[in-house]
mmCIF file of C-alpha atoms in Angstrom:
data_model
loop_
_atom_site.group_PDB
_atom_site.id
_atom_site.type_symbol
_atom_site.label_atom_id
_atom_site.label_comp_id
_atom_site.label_asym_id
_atom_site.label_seq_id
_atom_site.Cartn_x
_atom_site.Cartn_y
_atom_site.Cartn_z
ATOM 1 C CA UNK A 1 0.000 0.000 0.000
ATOM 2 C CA UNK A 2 0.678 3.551 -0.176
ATOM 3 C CA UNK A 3 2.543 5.296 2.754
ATOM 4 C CA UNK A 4 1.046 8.913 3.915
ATOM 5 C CA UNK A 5 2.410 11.145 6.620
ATOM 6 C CA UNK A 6 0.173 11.399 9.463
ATOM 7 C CA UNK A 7 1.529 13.579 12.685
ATOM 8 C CA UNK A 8 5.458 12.838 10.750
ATOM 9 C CA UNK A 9 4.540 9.918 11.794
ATOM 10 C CA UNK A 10 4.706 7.368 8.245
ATOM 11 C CA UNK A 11 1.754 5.499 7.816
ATOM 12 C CA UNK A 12 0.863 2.553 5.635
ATOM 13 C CA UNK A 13 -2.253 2.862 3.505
ATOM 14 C CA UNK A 14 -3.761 -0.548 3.875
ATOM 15 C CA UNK A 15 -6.584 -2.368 3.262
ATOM 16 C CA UNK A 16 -9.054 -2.278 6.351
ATOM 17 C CA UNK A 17 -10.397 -5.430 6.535
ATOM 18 C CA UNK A 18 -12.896 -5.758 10.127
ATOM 19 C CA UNK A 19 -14.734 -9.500 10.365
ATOM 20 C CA UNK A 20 -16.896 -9.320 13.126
ATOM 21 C CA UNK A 21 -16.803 -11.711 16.210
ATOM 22 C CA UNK A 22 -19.933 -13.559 14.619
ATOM 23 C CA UNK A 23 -18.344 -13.805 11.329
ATOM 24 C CA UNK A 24 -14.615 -15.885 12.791
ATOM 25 C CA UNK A 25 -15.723 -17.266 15.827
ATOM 26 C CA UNK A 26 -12.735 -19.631 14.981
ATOM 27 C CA UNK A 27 -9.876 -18.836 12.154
ATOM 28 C CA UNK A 28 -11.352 -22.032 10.694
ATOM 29 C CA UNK A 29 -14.752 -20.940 10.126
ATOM 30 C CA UNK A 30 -13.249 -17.908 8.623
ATOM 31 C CA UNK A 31 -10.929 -19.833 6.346
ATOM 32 C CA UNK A 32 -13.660 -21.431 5.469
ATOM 33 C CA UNK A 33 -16.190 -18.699 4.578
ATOM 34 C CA UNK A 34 -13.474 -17.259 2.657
ATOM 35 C CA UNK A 35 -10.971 -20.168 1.380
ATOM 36 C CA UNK A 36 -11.498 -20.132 -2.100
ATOM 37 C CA UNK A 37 -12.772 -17.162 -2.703
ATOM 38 C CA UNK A 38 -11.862 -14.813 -5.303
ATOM 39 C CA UNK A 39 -10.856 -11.181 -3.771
ATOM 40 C CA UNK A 40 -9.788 -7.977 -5.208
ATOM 41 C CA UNK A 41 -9.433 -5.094 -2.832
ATOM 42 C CA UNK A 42 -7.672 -1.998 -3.306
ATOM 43 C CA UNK A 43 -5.348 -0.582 -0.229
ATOM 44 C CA UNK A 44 -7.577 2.737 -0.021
ATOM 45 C CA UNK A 45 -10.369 -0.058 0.949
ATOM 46 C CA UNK A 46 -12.664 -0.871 4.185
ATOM 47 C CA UNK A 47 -14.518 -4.327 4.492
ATOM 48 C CA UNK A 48 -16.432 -5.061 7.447
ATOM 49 C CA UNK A 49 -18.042 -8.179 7.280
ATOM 50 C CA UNK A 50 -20.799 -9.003 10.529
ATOM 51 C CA UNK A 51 -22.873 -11.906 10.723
ATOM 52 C CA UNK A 52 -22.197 -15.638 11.264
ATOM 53 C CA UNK A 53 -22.880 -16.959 7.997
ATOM 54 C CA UNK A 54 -21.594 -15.038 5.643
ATOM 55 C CA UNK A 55 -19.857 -16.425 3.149
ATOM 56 C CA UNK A 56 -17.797 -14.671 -0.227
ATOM 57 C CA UNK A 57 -17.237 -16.255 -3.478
ATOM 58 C CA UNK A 58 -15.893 -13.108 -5.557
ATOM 59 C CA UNK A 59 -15.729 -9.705 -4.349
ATOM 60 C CA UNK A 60 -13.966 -7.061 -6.404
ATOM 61 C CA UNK A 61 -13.538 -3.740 -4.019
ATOM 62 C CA UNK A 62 -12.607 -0.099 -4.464
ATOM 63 C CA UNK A 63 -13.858 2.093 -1.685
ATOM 64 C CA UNK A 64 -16.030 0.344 2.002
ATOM 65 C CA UNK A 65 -18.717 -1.690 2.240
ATOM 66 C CA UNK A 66 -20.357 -3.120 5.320
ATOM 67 C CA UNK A 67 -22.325 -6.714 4.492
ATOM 68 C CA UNK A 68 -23.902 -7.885 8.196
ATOM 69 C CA UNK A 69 -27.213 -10.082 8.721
ATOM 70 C CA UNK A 70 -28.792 -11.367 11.658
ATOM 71 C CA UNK A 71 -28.547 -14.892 13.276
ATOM 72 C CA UNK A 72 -30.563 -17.099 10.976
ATOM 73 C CA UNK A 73 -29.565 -15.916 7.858
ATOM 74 C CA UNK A 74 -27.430 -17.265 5.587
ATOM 75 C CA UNK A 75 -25.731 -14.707 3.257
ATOM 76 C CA UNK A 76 -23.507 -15.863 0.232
ATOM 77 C CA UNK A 77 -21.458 -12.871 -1.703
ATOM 78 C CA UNK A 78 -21.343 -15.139 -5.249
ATOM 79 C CA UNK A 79 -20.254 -11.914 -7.422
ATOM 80 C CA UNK A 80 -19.995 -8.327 -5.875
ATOM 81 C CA UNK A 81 -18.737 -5.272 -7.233
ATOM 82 C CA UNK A 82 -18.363 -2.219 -5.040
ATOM 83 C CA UNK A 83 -16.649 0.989 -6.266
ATOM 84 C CA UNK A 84 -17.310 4.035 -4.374
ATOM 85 C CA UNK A 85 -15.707 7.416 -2.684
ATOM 86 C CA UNK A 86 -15.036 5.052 0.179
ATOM 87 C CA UNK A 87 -13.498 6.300 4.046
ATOM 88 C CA UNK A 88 -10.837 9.114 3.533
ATOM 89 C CA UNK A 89 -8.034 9.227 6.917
ATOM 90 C CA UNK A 90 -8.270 12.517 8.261
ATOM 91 C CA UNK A 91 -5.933 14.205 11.114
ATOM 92 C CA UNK A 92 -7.634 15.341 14.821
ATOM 93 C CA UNK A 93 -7.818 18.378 14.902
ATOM 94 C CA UNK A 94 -6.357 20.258 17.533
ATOM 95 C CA UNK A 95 -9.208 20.999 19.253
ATOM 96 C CA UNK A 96 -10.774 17.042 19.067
ATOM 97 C CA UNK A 97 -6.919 16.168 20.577
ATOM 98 C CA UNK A 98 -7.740 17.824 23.526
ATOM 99 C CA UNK A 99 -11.690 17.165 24.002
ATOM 100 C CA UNK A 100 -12.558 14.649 26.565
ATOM 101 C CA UNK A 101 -15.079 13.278 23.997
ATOM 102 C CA UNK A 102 -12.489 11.990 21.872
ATOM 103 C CA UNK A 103 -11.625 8.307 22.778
ATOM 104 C CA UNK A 104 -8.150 7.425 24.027
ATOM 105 C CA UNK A 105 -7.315 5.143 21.009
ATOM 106 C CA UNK A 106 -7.776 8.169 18.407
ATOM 107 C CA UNK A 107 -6.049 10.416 20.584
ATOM 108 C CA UNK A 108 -3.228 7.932 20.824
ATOM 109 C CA UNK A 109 -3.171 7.863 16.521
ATOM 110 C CA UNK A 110 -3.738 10.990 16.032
ATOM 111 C CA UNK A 111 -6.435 10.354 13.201
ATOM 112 C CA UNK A 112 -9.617 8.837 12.257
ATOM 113 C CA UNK A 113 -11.567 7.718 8.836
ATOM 114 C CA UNK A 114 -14.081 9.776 7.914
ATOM 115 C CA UNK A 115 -16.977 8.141 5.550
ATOM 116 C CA UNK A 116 -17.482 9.700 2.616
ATOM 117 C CA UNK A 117 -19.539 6.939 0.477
ATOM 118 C CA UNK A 118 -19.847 3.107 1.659
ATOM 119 C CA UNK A 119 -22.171 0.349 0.185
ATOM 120 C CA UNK A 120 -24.277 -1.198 2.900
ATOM 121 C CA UNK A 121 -26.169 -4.184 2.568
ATOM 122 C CA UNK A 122 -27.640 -5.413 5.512
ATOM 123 C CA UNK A 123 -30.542 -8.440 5.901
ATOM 124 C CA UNK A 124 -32.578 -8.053 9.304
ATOM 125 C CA UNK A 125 -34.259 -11.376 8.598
ATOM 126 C CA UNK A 126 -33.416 -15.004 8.847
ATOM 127 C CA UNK A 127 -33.175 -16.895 5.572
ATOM 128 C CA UNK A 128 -31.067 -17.541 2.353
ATOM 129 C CA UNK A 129 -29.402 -14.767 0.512
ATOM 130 C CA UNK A 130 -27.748 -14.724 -2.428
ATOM 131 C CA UNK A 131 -25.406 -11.348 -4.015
ATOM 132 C CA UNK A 132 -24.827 -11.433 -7.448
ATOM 133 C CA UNK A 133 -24.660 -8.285 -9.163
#
């Protein structure tokens, strides 16, 4: 990825990749929702991925998407494409520094992703799903 200054401080533009505890209750179940799979994702990217059976077949990303469903569904990514504006990093300001409303762990990196654009799909009720698109 891409390095950016952040504070002087370098900082490498990776992928942000965020499986929820649902998702890889194990690192087998994980390798298994995702062995296989075919993956593109570009280093500006965010993936979170929340729900415990979700599983991806091809996923080509450039920008964030969220995919989550709720216990009882069954959600399988067979061909997504997701190109957006994405999350952009973004210094604290001086001001959110030193505000007791910022957490600790942004203080302590000095930065934060703001959202510009992200694809959400979400399912709220139990059954088979199927992404192709």
């Amino acid at each position: 990825g891409a390095e950016r200054s952040v504070s002087g401080i370098p900082v490498m533009m990776e992928p942000q990749l965020v499986l929820s505890p649902a998702f890889r209750s194990t690192v087998s179940s994980a390798m298994h929702k995702l062995g296989g799979a075919q993956i593109k994702i570009t280093a500006r990217s965010s993936l979170v991925l929340d729900g415990e059976d979700i599983k991806v077949e091809q996923l080509d990303l450039d920008g964030a998407a969220r995919i989550s469903c709720v216990l009882g569904a069954s959600v399988t990514i067979r061909k997504l494409t997701v190109h957006n504006k994405g999350r952009v990093l973004r210094e604290l300001s001086q001001e959110e520094m030193a505000s007791p409303a910022t957490p600790e762990l942004l203080k302590l990196r000095g930065y934060t992703f703001d959202i510009v654009e992200e694809r959400r799909i979400q399912f709220d009720e139990p059954g088979v799903y199927v992404i192709e698109e």
